[in-house]
CSV table of C-alpha atoms and ligand atoms in Angstrom, one decimal:
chain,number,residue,atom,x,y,z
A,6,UNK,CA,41.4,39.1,-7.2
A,7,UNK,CA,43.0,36.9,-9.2
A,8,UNK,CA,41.0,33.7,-9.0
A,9,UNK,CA,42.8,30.3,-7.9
A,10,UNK,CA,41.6,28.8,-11.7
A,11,UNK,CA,43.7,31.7,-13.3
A,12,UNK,CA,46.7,31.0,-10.8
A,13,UNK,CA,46.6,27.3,-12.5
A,14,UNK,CA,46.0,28.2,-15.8
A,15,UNK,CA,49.2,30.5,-15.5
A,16,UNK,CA,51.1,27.8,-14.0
A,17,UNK,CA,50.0,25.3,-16.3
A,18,UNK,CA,51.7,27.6,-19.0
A,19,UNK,CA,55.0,27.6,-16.9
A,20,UNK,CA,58.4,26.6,-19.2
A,21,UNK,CA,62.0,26.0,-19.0
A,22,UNK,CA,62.0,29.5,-19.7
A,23,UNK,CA,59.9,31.1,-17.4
A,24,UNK,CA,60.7,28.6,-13.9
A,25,UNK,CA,63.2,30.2,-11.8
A,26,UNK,CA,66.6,27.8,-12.4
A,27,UNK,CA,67.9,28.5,-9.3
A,28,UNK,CA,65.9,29.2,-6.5
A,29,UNK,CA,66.9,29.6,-2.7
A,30,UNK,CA,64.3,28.9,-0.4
A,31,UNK,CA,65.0,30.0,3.3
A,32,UNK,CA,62.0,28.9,5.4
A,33,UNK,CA,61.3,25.4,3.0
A,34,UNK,CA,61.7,22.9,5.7
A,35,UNK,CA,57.6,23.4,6.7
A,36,UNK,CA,55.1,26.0,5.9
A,37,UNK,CA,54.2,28.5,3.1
A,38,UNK,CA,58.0,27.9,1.7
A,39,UNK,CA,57.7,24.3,1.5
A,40,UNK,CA,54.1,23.8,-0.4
A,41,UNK,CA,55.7,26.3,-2.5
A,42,UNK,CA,59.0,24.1,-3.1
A,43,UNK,CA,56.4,21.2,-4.1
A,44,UNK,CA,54.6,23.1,-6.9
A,45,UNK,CA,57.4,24.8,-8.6
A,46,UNK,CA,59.2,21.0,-8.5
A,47,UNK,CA,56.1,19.8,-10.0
A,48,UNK,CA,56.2,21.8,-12.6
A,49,UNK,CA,58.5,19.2,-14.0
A,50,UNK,CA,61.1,22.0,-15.1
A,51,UNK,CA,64.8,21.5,-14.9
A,52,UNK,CA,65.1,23.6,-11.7
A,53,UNK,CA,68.1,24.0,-9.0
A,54,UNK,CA,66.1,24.4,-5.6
A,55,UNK,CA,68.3,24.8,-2.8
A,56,UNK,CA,66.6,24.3,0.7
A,57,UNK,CA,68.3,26.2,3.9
A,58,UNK,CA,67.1,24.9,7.2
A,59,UNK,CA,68.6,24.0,10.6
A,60,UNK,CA,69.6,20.8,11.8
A,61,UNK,CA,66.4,19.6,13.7
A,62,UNK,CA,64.6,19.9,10.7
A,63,UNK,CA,67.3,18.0,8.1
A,64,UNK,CA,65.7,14.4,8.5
A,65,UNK,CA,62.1,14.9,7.2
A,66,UNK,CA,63.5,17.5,4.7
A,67,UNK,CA,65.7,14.7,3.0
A,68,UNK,CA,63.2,12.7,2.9
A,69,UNK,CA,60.9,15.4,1.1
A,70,UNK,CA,63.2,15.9,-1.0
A,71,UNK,CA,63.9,12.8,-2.2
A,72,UNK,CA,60.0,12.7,-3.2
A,73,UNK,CA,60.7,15.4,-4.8
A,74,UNK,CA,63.0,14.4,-7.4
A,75,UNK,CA,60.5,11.1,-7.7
A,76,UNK,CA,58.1,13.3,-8.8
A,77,UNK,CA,60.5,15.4,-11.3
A,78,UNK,CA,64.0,13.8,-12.4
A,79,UNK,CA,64.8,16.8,-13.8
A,80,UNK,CA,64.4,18.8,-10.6
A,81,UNK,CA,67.7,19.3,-8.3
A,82,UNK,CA,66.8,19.7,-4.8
A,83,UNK,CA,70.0,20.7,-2.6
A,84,UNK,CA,70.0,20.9,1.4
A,85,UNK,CA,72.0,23.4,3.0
A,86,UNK,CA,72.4,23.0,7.0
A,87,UNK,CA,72.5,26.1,8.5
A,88,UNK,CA,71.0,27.8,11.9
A,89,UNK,CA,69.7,31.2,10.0
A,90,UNK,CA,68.4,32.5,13.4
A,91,UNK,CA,72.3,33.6,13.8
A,92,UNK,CA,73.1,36.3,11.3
A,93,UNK,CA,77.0,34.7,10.9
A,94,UNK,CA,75.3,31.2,9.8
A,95,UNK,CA,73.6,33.4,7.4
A,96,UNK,CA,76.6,35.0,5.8
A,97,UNK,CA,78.2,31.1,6.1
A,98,UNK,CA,75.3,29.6,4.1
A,99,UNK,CA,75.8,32.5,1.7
A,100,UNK,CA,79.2,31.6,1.3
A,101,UNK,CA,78.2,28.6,0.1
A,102,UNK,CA,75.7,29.0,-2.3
A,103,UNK,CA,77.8,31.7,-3.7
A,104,UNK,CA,80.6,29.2,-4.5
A,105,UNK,CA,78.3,26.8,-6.2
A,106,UNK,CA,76.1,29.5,-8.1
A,107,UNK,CA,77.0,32.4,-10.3
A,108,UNK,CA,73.4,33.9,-10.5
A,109,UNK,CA,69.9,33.4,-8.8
A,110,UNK,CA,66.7,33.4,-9.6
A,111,UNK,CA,64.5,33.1,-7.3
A,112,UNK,CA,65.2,34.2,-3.2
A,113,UNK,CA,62.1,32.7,-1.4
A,114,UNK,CA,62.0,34.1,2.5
A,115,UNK,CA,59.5,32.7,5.1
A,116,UNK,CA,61.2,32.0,8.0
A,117,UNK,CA,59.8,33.0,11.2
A,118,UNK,CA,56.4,33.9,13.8
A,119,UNK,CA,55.0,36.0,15.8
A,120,UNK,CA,56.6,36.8,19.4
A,121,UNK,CA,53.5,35.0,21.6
A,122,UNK,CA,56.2,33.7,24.6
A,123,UNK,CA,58.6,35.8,26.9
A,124,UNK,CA,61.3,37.4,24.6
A,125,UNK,CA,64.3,35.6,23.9
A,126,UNK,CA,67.2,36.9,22.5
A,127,UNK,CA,69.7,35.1,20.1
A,128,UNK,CA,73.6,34.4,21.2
A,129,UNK,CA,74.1,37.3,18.7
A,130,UNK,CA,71.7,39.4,21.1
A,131,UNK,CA,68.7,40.0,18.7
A,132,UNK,CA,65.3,39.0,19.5
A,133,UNK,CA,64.7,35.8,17.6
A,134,UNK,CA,61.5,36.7,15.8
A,135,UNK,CA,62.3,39.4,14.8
A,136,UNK,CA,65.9,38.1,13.2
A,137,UNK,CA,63.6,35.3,11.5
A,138,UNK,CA,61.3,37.6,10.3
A,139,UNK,CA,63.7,40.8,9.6
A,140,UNK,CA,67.4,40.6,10.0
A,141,UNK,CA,68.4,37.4,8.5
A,142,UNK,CA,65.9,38.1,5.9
A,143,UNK,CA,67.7,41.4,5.0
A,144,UNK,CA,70.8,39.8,5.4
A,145,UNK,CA,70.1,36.9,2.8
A,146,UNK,CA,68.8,39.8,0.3
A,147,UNK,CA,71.9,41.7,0.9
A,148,UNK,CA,74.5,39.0,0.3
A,149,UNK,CA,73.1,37.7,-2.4
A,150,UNK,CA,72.3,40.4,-4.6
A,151,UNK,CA,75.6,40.1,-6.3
A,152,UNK,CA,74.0,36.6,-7.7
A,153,UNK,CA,70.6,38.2,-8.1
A,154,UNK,CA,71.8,40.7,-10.6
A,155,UNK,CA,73.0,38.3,-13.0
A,156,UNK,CA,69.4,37.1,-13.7
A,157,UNK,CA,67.3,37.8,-16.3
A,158,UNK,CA,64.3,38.4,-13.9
A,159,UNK,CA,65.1,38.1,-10.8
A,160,UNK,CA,63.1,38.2,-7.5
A,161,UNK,CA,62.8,38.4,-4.1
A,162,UNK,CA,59.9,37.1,-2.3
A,163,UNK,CA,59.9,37.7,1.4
A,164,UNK,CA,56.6,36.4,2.7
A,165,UNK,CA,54.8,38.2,5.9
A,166,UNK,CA,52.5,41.1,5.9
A,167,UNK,CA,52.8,43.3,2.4
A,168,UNK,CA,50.3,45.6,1.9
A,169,UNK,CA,49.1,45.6,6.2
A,170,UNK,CA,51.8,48.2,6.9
A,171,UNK,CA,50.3,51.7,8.5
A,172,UNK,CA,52.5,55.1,9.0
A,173,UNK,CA,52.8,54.2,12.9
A,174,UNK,CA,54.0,50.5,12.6
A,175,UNK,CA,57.2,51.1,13.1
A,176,UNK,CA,58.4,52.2,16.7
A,177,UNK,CA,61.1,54.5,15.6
A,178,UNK,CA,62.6,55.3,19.1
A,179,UNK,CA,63.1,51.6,20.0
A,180,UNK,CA,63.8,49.2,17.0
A,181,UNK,CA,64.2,46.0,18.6
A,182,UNK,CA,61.3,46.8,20.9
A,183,UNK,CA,62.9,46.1,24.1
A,184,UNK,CA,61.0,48.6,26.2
A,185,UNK,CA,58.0,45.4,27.2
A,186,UNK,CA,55.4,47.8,26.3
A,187,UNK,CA,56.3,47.3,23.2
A,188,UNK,CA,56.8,43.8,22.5
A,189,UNK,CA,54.7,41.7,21.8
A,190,UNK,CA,52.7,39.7,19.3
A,191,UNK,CA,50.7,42.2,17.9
A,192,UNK,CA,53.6,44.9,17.9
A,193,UNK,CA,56.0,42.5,17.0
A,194,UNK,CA,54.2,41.5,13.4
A,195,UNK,CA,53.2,45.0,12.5
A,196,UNK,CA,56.5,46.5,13.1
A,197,UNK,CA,58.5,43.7,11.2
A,198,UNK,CA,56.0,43.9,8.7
A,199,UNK,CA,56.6,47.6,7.9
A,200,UNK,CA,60.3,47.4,8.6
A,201,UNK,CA,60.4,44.3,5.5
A,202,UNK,CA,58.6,47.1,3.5
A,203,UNK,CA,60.9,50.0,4.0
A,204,UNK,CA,63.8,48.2,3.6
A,205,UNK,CA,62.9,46.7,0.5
A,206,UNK,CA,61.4,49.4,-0.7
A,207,UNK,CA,64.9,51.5,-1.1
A,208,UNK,CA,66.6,48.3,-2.0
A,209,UNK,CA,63.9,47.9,-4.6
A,210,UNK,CA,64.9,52.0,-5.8
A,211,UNK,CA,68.7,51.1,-5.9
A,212,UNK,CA,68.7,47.9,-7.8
A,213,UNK,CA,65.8,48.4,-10.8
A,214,UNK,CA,66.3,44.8,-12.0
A,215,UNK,CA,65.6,42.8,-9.4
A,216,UNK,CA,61.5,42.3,-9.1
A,217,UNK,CA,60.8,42.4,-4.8
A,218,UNK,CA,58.1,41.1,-3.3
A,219,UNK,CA,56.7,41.9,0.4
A,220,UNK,CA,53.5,39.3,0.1
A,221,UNK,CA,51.1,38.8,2.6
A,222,UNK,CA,49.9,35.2,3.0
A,223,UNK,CA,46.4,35.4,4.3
A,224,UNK,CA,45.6,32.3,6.6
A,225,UNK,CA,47.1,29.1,5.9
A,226,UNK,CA,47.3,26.6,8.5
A,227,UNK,CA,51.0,25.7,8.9
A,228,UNK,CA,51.1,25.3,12.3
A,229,UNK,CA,52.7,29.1,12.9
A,230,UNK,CA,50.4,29.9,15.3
A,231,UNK,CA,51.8,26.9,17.4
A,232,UNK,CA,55.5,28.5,17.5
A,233,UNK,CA,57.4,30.0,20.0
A,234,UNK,CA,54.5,30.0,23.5
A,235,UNK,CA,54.4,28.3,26.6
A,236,UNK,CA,52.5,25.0,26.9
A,237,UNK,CA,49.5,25.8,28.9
A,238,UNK,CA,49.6,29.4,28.8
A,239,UNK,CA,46.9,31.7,27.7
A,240,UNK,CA,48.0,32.1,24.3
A,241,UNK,CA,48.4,28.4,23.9
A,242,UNK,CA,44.8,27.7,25.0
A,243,UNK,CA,43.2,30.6,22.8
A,244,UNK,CA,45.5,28.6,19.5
A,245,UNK,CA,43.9,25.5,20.2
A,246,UNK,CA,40.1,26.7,21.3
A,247,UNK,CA,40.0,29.1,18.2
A,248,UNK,CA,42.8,30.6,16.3
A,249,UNK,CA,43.6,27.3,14.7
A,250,UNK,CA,40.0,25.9,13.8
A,251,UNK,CA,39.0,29.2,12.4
A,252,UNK,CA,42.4,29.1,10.0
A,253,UNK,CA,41.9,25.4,9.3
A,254,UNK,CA,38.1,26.5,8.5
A,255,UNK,CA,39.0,29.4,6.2
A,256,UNK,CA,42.5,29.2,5.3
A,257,UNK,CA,43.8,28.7,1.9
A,258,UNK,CA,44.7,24.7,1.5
A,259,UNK,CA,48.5,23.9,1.8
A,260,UNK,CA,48.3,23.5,-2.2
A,261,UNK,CA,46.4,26.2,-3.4
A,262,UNK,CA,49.0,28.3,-1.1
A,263,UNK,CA,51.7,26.7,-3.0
A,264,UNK,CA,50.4,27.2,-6.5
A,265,UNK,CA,49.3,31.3,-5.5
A,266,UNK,CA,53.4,31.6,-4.6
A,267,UNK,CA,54.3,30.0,-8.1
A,268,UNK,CA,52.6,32.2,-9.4
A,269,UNK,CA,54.1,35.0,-8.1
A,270,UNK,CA,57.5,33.6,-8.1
A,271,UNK,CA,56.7,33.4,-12.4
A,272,UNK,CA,53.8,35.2,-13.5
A,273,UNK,CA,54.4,38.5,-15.9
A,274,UNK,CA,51.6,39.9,-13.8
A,275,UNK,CA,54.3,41.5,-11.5
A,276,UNK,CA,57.4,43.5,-13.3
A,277,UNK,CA,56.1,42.3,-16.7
A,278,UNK,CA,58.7,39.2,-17.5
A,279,UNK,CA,57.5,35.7,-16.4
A,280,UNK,CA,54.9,33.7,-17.8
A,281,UNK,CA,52.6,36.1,-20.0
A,282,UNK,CA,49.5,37.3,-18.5
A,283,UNK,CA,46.7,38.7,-19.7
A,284,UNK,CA,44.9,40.4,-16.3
A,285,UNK,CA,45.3,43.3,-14.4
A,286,UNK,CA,49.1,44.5,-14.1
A,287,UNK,CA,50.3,44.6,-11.1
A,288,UNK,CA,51.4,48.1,-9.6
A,289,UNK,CA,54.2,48.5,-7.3
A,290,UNK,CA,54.8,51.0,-4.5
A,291,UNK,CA,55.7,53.8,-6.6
A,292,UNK,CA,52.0,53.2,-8.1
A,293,UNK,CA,53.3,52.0,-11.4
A,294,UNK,CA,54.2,49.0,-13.4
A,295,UNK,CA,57.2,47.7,-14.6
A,296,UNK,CA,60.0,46.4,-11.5
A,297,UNK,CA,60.3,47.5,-8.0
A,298,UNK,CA,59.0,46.2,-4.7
A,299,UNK,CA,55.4,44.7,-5.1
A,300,UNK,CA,53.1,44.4,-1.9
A,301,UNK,CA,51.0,41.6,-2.9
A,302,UNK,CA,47.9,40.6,-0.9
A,303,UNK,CA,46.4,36.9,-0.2
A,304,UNK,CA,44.5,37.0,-3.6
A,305,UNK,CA,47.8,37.9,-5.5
A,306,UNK,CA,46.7,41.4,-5.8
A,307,UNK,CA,49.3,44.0,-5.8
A,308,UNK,CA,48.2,46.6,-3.1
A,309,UNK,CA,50.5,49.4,-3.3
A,310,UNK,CA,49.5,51.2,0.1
A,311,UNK,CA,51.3,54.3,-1.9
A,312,UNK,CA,49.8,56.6,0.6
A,313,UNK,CA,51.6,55.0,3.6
A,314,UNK,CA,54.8,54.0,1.8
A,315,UNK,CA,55.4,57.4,0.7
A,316,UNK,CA,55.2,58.6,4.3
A,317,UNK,CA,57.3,55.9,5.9
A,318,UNK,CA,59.9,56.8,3.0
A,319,UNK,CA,59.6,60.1,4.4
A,320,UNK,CA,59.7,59.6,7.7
A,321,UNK,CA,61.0,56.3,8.7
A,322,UNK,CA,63.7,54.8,5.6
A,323,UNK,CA,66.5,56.9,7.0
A,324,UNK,CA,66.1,55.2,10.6
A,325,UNK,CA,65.6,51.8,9.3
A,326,UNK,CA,68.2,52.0,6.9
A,327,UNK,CA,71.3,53.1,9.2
A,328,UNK,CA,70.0,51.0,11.9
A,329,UNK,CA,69.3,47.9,9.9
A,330,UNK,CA,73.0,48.6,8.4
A,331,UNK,CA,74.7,49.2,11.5
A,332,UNK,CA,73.8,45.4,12.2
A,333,UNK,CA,74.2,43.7,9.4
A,334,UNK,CA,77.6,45.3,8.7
A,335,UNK,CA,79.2,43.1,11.1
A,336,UNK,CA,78.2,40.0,9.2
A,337,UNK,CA,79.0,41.3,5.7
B,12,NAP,N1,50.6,30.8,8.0
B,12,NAP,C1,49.8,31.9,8.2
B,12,NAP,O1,48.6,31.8,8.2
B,12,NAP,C2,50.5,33.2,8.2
B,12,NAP,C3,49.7,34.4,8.1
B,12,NAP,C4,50.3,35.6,8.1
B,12,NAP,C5,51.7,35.7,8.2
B,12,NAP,N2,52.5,34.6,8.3
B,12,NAP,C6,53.9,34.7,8.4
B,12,NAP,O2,54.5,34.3,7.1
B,12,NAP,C7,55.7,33.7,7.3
B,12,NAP,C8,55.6,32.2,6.8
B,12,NAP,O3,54.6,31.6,7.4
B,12,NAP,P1,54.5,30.0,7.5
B,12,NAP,O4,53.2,29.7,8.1
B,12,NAP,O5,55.0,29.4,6.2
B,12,NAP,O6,55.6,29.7,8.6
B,12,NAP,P2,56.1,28.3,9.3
B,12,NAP,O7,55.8,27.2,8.4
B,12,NAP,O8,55.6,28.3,10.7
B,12,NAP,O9,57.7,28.5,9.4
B,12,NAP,C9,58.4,28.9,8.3
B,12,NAP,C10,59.9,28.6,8.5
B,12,NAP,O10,60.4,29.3,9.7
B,12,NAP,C11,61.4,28.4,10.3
B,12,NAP,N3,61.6,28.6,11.7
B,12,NAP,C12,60.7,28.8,12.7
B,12,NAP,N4,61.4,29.0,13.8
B,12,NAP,C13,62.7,28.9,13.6
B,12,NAP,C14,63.9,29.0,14.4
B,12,NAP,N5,63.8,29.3,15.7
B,12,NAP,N6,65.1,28.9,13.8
B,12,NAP,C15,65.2,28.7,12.5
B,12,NAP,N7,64.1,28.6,11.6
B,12,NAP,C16,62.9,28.7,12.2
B,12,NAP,C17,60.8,27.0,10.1
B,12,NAP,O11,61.8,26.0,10.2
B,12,NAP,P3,61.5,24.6,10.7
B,12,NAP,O12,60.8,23.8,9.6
B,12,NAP,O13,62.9,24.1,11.0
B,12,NAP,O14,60.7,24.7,12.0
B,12,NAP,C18,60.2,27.1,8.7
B,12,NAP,O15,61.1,26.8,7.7
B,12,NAP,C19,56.0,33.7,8.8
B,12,NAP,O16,56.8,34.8,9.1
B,12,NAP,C20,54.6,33.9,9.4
B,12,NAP,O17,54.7,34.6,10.7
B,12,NAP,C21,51.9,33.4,8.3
């Protein structure tokens, strides 16, 4: 485990060298994103942050980010409006950053929640967690790698479930789980979950230096559990009864979240450039050190789940892979 004192020690250490210059958060607006947005701006580093989000949410985000660059003048905090439910907004927002940027540092993914409610299916005809949580993820990842290769160490951080994937998460014979017996919350989390993994995992084997990150979050009350139900149904009851006193009780705090991502987003612990580190190395799915996709648990330990990986590369990449490409090829 590394301890919450280590992760501020390590981002006390943090430099104009070692903070990302250019960051894209997608998923900043609220959340795990956006407490993570507030500690690497209070780092006080000359950093380009750019915050995607949709239009509801482009109010309270100016105004956050105009405490942000109170608190660091140095800091350059840039909204981009964009609906990143739809994969062609995606590729849009893209378009954008990749005029105003010729590399990235950082890609910071957290958009999205489990599928509690009836499904509901995106104009583009994809279930809208699992676009949130998958397709515009991948889509981001795959755009912008171009960008990400011009970095010195460069990383992708998609946060959901790294390290809870199983050989049977993903349902092979029905990828955007349309049979109902498949979809659901439960279903829906493990099987984006696994299918982040698997497709990072061969994007982590064809591009060796770019440092990827599937990162589970643990509990941190951000109000996901409130997204996407009915009022007054069942699921809605059991949030407020239970699930959300229990993640308010022993959830991480909104800042120690945000200073565990820093970490991750700099640290040396993972891919061995960053801030220097002294602990454990962390090993990535391969079971070694040095680059490649990381599954990092909610104590920023690297838990490789080797054993499982290697079998979904086995069994499930190919399937992912084509299918996952089949879509995204018509925004690209
Ligand atoms: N929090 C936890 O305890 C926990 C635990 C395990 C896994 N996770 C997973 O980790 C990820 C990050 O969690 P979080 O708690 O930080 O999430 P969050 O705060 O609830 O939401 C993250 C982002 O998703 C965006 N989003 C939600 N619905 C959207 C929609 N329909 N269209 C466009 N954007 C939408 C939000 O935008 P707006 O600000 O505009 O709403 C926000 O920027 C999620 O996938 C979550 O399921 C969370």
């Amino acid at each position: 485990m590394v301890t919450y004192s280590q992760v501020k020690a390590s981002n006390a250490l943090i430099t104009e060298a070692t903070a990302p210059r250019v960051s894209i958060f997608v998923g900043g607006t609220s959340g795990v994103g956006n407490y993570t947005v507030r500690a690497l701006v209070s780092t006080g580093a000359s950093v380009r942050v750019y915050i995607v989000g949709r239009k509801s949410s482009e109010a309270r985000t100016r105004a956050f980010i105009e405490e942000l660059h109170s608190i660091n003048s140095k800091a350059d905090v840039v909204w981009i409006g964009g609906e990143v439910s739809l994969l062609a907004e995606v590729t849009r927002v893209c378009g954008i950053i990749k005029e105003k940027e010729s590399r990235i540092d950082l890609l910071f993914l957290t958009t999205g929640y489990a599928p509690v409610g009836v499904r509901e299916d995106t104009a583009e005809g994809i279930e809208i967690t699992q676009t949130l949580e998958y397709y515009s993820r991948m889509l981001f990842i795959v755009q912008l790698l171009p960008l990400l290769r011009e970095a010195e160490n460069p990383r992708v951080i998609s946060v959901l479930g790294g390290g809870l994937e199983r050989t049977s998460s993903i349902i092979l014979d029905d990828m955007e789980l349309r049979k109902p017996s498949n979809f659901g919350p439960f279903n829906g989390q493990i099987h984006c979950s696994a299918m982040n993994t698997v497709f990072m995992d061969r994007l982590a084997r064809e591009h060796p230096e770019i440092t990827f990150f599937h990162s589970w979050p643990g509990w941190v009350n951000t109000g996901n559990v409130n997204r996407g139900y009915e009022p007054n149904s069942k699921w809605a009851w059991f949030v407020w009864l239970f699930l959300e006193r229990i993640i308010e009780l022993f959830g991480f705090s909104h800042e120690e979240s945000g200073q565990r991502y820093l970490f991750q987003c700099t640290s040396a612990a993972y891919g061995g450039q960053g801030t220097p580190w002294n602990g454990k190395t962390g090993v990535n799915t391969m079971n070694e050190t040095g680059k490649g996709l990381f599954l990092v648990n909610n104590k920023c330990d690297c838990t490789p789940n080797s054993k499982v990986v290697a079998e979904l590369r086995q069994k499930a990449e190919g399937k992912v892979w084509n299918y996952t490409q089949e879509i995204l090829k018509r925004y690209l």
